[in-house]
PDB file of C-alpha atoms in Angstrom:
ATOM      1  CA  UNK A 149       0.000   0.000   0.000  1.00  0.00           C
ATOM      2  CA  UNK A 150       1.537   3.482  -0.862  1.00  0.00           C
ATOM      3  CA  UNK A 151       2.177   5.763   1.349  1.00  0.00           C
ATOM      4  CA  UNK A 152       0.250   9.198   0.916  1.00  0.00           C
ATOM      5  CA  UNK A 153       1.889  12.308   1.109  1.00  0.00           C
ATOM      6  CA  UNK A 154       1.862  14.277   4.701  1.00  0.00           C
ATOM      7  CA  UNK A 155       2.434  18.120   3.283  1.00  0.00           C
ATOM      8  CA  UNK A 156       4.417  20.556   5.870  1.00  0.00           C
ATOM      9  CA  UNK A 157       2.694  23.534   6.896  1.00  0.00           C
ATOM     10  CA  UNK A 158       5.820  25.124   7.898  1.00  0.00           C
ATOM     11  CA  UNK A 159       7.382  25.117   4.523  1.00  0.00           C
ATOM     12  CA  UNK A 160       8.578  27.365   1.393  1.00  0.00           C
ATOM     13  CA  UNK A 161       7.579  26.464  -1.737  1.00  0.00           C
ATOM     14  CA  UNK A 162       6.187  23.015  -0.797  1.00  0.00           C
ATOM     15  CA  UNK A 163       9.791  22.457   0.671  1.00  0.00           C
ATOM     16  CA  UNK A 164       9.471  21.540   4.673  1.00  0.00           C
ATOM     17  CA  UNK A 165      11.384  24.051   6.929  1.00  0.00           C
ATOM     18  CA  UNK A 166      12.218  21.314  10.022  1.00  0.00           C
ATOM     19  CA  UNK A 167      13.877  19.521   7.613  1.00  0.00           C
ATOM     20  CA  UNK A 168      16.017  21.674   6.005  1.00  0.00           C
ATOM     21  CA  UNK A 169      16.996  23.628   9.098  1.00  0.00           C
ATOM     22  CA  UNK A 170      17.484  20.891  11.784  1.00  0.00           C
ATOM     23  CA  UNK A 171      21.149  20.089  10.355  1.00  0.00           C
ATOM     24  CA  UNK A 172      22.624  22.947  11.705  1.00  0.00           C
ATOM     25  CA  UNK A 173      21.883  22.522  15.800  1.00  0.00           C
ATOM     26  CA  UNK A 174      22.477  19.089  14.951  1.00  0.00           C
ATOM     27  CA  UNK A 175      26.058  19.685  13.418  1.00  0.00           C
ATOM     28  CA  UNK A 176      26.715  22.074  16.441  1.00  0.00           C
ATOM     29  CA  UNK A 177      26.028  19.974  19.294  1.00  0.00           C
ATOM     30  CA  UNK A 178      27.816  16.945  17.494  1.00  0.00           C
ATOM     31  CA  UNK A 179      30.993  18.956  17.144  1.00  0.00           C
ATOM     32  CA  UNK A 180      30.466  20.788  21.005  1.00  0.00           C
ATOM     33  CA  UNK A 181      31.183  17.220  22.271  1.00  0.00           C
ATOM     34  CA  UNK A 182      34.585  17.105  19.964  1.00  0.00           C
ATOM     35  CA  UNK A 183      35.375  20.478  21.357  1.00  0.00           C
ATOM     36  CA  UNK A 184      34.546  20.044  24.623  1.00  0.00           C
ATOM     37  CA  UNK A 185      36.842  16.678  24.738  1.00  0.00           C
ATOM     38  CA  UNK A 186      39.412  19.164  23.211  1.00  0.00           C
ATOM     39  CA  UNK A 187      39.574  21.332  25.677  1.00  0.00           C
ATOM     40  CA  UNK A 188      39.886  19.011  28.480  1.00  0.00           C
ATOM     41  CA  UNK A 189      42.428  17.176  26.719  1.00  0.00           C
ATOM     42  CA  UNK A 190      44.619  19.858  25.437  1.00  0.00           C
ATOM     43  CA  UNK A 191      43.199  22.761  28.212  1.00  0.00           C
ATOM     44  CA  UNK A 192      43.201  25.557  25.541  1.00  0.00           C
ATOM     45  CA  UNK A 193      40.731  28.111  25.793  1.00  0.00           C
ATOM     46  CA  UNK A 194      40.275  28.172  22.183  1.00  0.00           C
ATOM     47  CA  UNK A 195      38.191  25.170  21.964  1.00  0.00           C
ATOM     48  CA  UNK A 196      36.005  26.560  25.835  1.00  0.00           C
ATOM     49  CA  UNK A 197      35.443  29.178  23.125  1.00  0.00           C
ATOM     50  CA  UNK A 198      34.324  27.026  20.479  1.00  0.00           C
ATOM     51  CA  UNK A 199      32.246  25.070  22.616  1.00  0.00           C
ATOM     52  CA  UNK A 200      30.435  28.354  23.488  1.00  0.00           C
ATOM     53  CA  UNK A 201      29.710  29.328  20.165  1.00  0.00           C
ATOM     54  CA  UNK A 202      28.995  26.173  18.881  1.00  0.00           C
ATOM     55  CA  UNK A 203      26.144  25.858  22.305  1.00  0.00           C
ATOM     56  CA  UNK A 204      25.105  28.938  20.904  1.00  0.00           C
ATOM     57  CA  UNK A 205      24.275  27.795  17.074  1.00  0.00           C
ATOM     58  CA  UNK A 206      22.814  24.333  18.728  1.00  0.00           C
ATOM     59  CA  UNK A 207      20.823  26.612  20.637  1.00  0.00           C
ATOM     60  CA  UNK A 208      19.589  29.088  18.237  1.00  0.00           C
ATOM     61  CA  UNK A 209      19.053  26.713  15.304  1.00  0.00           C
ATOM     62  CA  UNK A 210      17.226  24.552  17.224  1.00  0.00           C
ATOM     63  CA  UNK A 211      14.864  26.650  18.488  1.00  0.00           C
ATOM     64  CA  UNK A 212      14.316  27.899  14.937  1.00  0.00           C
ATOM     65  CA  UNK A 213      13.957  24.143  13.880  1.00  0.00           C
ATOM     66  CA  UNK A 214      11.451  23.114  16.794  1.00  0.00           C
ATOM     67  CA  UNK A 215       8.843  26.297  15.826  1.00  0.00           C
ATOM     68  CA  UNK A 216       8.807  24.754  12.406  1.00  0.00           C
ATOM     69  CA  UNK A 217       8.661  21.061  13.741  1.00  0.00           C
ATOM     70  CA  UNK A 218       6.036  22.318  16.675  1.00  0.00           C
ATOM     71  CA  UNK A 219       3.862  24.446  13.184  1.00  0.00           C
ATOM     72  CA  UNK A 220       3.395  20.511  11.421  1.00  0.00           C
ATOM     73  CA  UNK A 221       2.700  18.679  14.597  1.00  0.00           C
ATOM     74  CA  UNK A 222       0.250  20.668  16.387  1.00  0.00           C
ATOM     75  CA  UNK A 223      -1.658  22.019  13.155  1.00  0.00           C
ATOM     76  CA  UNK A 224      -1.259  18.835  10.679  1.00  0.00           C
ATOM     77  CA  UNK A 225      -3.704  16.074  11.743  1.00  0.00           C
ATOM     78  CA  UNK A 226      -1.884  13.145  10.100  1.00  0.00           C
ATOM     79  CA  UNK A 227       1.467  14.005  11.822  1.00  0.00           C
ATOM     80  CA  UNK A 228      -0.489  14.648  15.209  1.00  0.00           C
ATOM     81  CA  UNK A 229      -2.169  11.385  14.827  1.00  0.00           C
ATOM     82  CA  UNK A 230       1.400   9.095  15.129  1.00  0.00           C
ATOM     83  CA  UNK A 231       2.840   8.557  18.539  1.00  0.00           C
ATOM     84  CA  UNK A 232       6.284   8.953  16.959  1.00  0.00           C
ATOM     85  CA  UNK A 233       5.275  12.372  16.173  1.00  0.00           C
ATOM     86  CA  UNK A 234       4.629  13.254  20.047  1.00  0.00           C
ATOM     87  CA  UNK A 235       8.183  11.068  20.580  1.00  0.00           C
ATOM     88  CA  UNK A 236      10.388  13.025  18.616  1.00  0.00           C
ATOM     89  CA  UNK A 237       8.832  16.066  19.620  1.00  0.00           C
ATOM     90  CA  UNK A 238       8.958  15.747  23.683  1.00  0.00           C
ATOM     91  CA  UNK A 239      12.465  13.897  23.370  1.00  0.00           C
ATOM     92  CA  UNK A 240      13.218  17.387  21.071  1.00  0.00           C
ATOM     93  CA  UNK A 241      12.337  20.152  23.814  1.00  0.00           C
ATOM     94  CA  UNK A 242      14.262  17.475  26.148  1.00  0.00           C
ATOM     95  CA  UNK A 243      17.397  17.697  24.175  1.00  0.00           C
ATOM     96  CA  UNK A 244      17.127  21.421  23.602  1.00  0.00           C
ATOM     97  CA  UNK A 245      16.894  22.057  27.237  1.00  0.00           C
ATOM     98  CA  UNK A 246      19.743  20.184  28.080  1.00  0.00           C
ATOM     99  CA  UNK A 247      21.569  22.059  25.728  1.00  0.00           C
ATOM    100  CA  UNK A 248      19.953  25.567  26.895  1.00  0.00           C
ATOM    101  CA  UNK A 249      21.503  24.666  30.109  1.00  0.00           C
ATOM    102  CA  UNK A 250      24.498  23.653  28.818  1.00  0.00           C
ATOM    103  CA  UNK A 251      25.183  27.008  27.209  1.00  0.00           C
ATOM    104  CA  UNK A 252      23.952  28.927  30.729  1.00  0.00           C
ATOM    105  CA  UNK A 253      26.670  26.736  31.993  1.00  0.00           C
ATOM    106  CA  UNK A 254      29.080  28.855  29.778  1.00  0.00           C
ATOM    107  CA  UNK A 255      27.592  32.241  29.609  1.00  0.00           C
ATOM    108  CA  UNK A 256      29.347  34.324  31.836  1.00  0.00           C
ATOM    109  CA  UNK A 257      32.446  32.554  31.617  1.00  0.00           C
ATOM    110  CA  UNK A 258      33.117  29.627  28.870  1.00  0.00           C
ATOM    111  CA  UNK A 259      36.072  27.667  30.803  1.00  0.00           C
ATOM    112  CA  UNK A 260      35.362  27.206  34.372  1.00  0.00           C
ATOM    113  CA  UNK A 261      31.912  24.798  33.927  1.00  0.00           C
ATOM    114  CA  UNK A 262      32.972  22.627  30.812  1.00  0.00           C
ATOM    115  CA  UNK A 263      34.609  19.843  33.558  1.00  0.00           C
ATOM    116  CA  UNK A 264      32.501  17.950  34.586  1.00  0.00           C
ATOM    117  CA  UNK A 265      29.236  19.365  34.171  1.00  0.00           C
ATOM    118  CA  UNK A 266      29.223  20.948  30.766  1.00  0.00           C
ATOM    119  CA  UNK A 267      30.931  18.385  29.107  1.00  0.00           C
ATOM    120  CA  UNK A 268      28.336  15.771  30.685  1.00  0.00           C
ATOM    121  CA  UNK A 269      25.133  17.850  29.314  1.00  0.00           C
ATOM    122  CA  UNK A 270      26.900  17.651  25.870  1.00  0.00           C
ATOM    123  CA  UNK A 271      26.986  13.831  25.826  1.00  0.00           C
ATOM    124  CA  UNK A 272      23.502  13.719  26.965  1.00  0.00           C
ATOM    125  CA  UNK A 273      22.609  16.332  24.605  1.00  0.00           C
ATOM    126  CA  UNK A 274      24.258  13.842  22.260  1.00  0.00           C
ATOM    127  CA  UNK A 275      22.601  10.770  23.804  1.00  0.00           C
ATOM    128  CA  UNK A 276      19.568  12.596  22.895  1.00  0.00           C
ATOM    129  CA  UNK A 277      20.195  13.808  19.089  1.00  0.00           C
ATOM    130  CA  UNK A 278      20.631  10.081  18.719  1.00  0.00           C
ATOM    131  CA  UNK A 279      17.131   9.205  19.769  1.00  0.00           C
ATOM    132  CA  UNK A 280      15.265  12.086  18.683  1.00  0.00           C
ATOM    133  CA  UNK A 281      17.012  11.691  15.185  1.00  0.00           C
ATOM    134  CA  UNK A 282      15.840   8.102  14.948  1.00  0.00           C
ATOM    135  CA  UNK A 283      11.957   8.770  15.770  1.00  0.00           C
ATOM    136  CA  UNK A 284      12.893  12.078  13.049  1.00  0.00           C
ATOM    137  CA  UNK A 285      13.702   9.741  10.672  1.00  0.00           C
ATOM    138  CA  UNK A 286      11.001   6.846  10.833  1.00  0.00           C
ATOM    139  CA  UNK A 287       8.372  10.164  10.428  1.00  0.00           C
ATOM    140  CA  UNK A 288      10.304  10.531   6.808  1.00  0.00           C
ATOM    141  CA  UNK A 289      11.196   7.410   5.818  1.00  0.00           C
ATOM    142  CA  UNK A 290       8.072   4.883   7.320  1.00  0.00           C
ATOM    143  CA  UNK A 291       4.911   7.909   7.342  1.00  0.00           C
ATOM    144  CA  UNK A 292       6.627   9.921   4.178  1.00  0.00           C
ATOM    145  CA  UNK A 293       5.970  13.302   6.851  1.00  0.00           C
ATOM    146  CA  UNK A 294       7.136  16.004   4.120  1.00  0.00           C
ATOM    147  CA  UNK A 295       7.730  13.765   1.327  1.00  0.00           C
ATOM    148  CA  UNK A 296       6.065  13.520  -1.667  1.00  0.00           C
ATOM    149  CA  UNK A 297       6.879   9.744  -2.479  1.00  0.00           C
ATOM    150  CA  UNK A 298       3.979   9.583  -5.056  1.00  0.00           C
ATOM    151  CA  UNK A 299       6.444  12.055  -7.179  1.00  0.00           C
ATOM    152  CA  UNK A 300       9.587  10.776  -5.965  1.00  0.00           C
ATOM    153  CA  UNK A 301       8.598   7.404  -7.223  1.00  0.00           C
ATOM    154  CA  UNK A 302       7.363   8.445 -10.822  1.00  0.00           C
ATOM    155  CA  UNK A 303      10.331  10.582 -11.354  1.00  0.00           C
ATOM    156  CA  UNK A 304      12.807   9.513 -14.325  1.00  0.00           C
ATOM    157  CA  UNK A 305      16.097   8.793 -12.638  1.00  0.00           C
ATOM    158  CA  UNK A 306      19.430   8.659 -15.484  1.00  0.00           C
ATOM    159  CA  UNK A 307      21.474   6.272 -14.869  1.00  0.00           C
TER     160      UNK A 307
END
């Protein structure tokens, strides 16, 4: 049985916003946990640095994402409908907490809270991109949530 298309409401030009802009807090809190391990290993305060800015694109993307994400699940019936939906979206605000806090944790000064506690909230921020990724990706790939499969099947692929 095909799967019928589940259309974004948060989108441009029938392209999905959540989506598109979820990379980028992704990316940020991936590499936070590389430079947070950097700085404890090699204690230079260029990478405390880089772990504050990069808290602060995790941050700021992600809220950005979840407004999108939060638009499709609470005014889209089909996407409220799945319990994965509700998953990825409470296991979201989770994750973007932790990493709010992680970045309070470095506000007023970006060295002195990255050992233990900052680096900590990173991994679990991690733990959580992990999770909240997975349930992000059965919406796509198992309910077709902002995919159009009925045109992604038919088109003419050259080899």
């Amino acid at each position: 049985m095909p799967i019928a298309k589940i259309e974004s409401r948060a989108a441009v030009l029938g392209h999905p916003l959540h989506p598109a802009l979820i990379h980028f807090p992704i990316a940020a809190l991936i590499m936070l946990v590389a430079s947070d391990v950097a700085f404890v290993v090699t204690n230079d305060v260029f990478w405390a640095r880089a772990s504050y800015w990069l808290a602060c694109v995790g941050v700021g993307f992600g809220i950005l994402s979840g407004v999108a994400g939060s638009i499709d699940l609470f005014t889209v019936r089909r996407i409220r409908k799945l319990v994965t939906a509700w998953a990825h979206g409470v296991l979201a605000v989770m994750m973007l907490s932790l990493a709010a806090f992680n970045l309070l944790l470095r506000w007023e000064d970006a060295v002195v809270n990255i050992w233990p506690w900052g680096i900590y909230m990173s991994f679990l921020t991690l733990g959580l991109i992990k999770i909240t990724g997975f349930l992000g990706a059965q919406l796509v790939y198992e309910y077709g949530v902002g995919v159009d499969v009925k045109e992604a099947t038919q088109r003419d692929v050259r080899p």
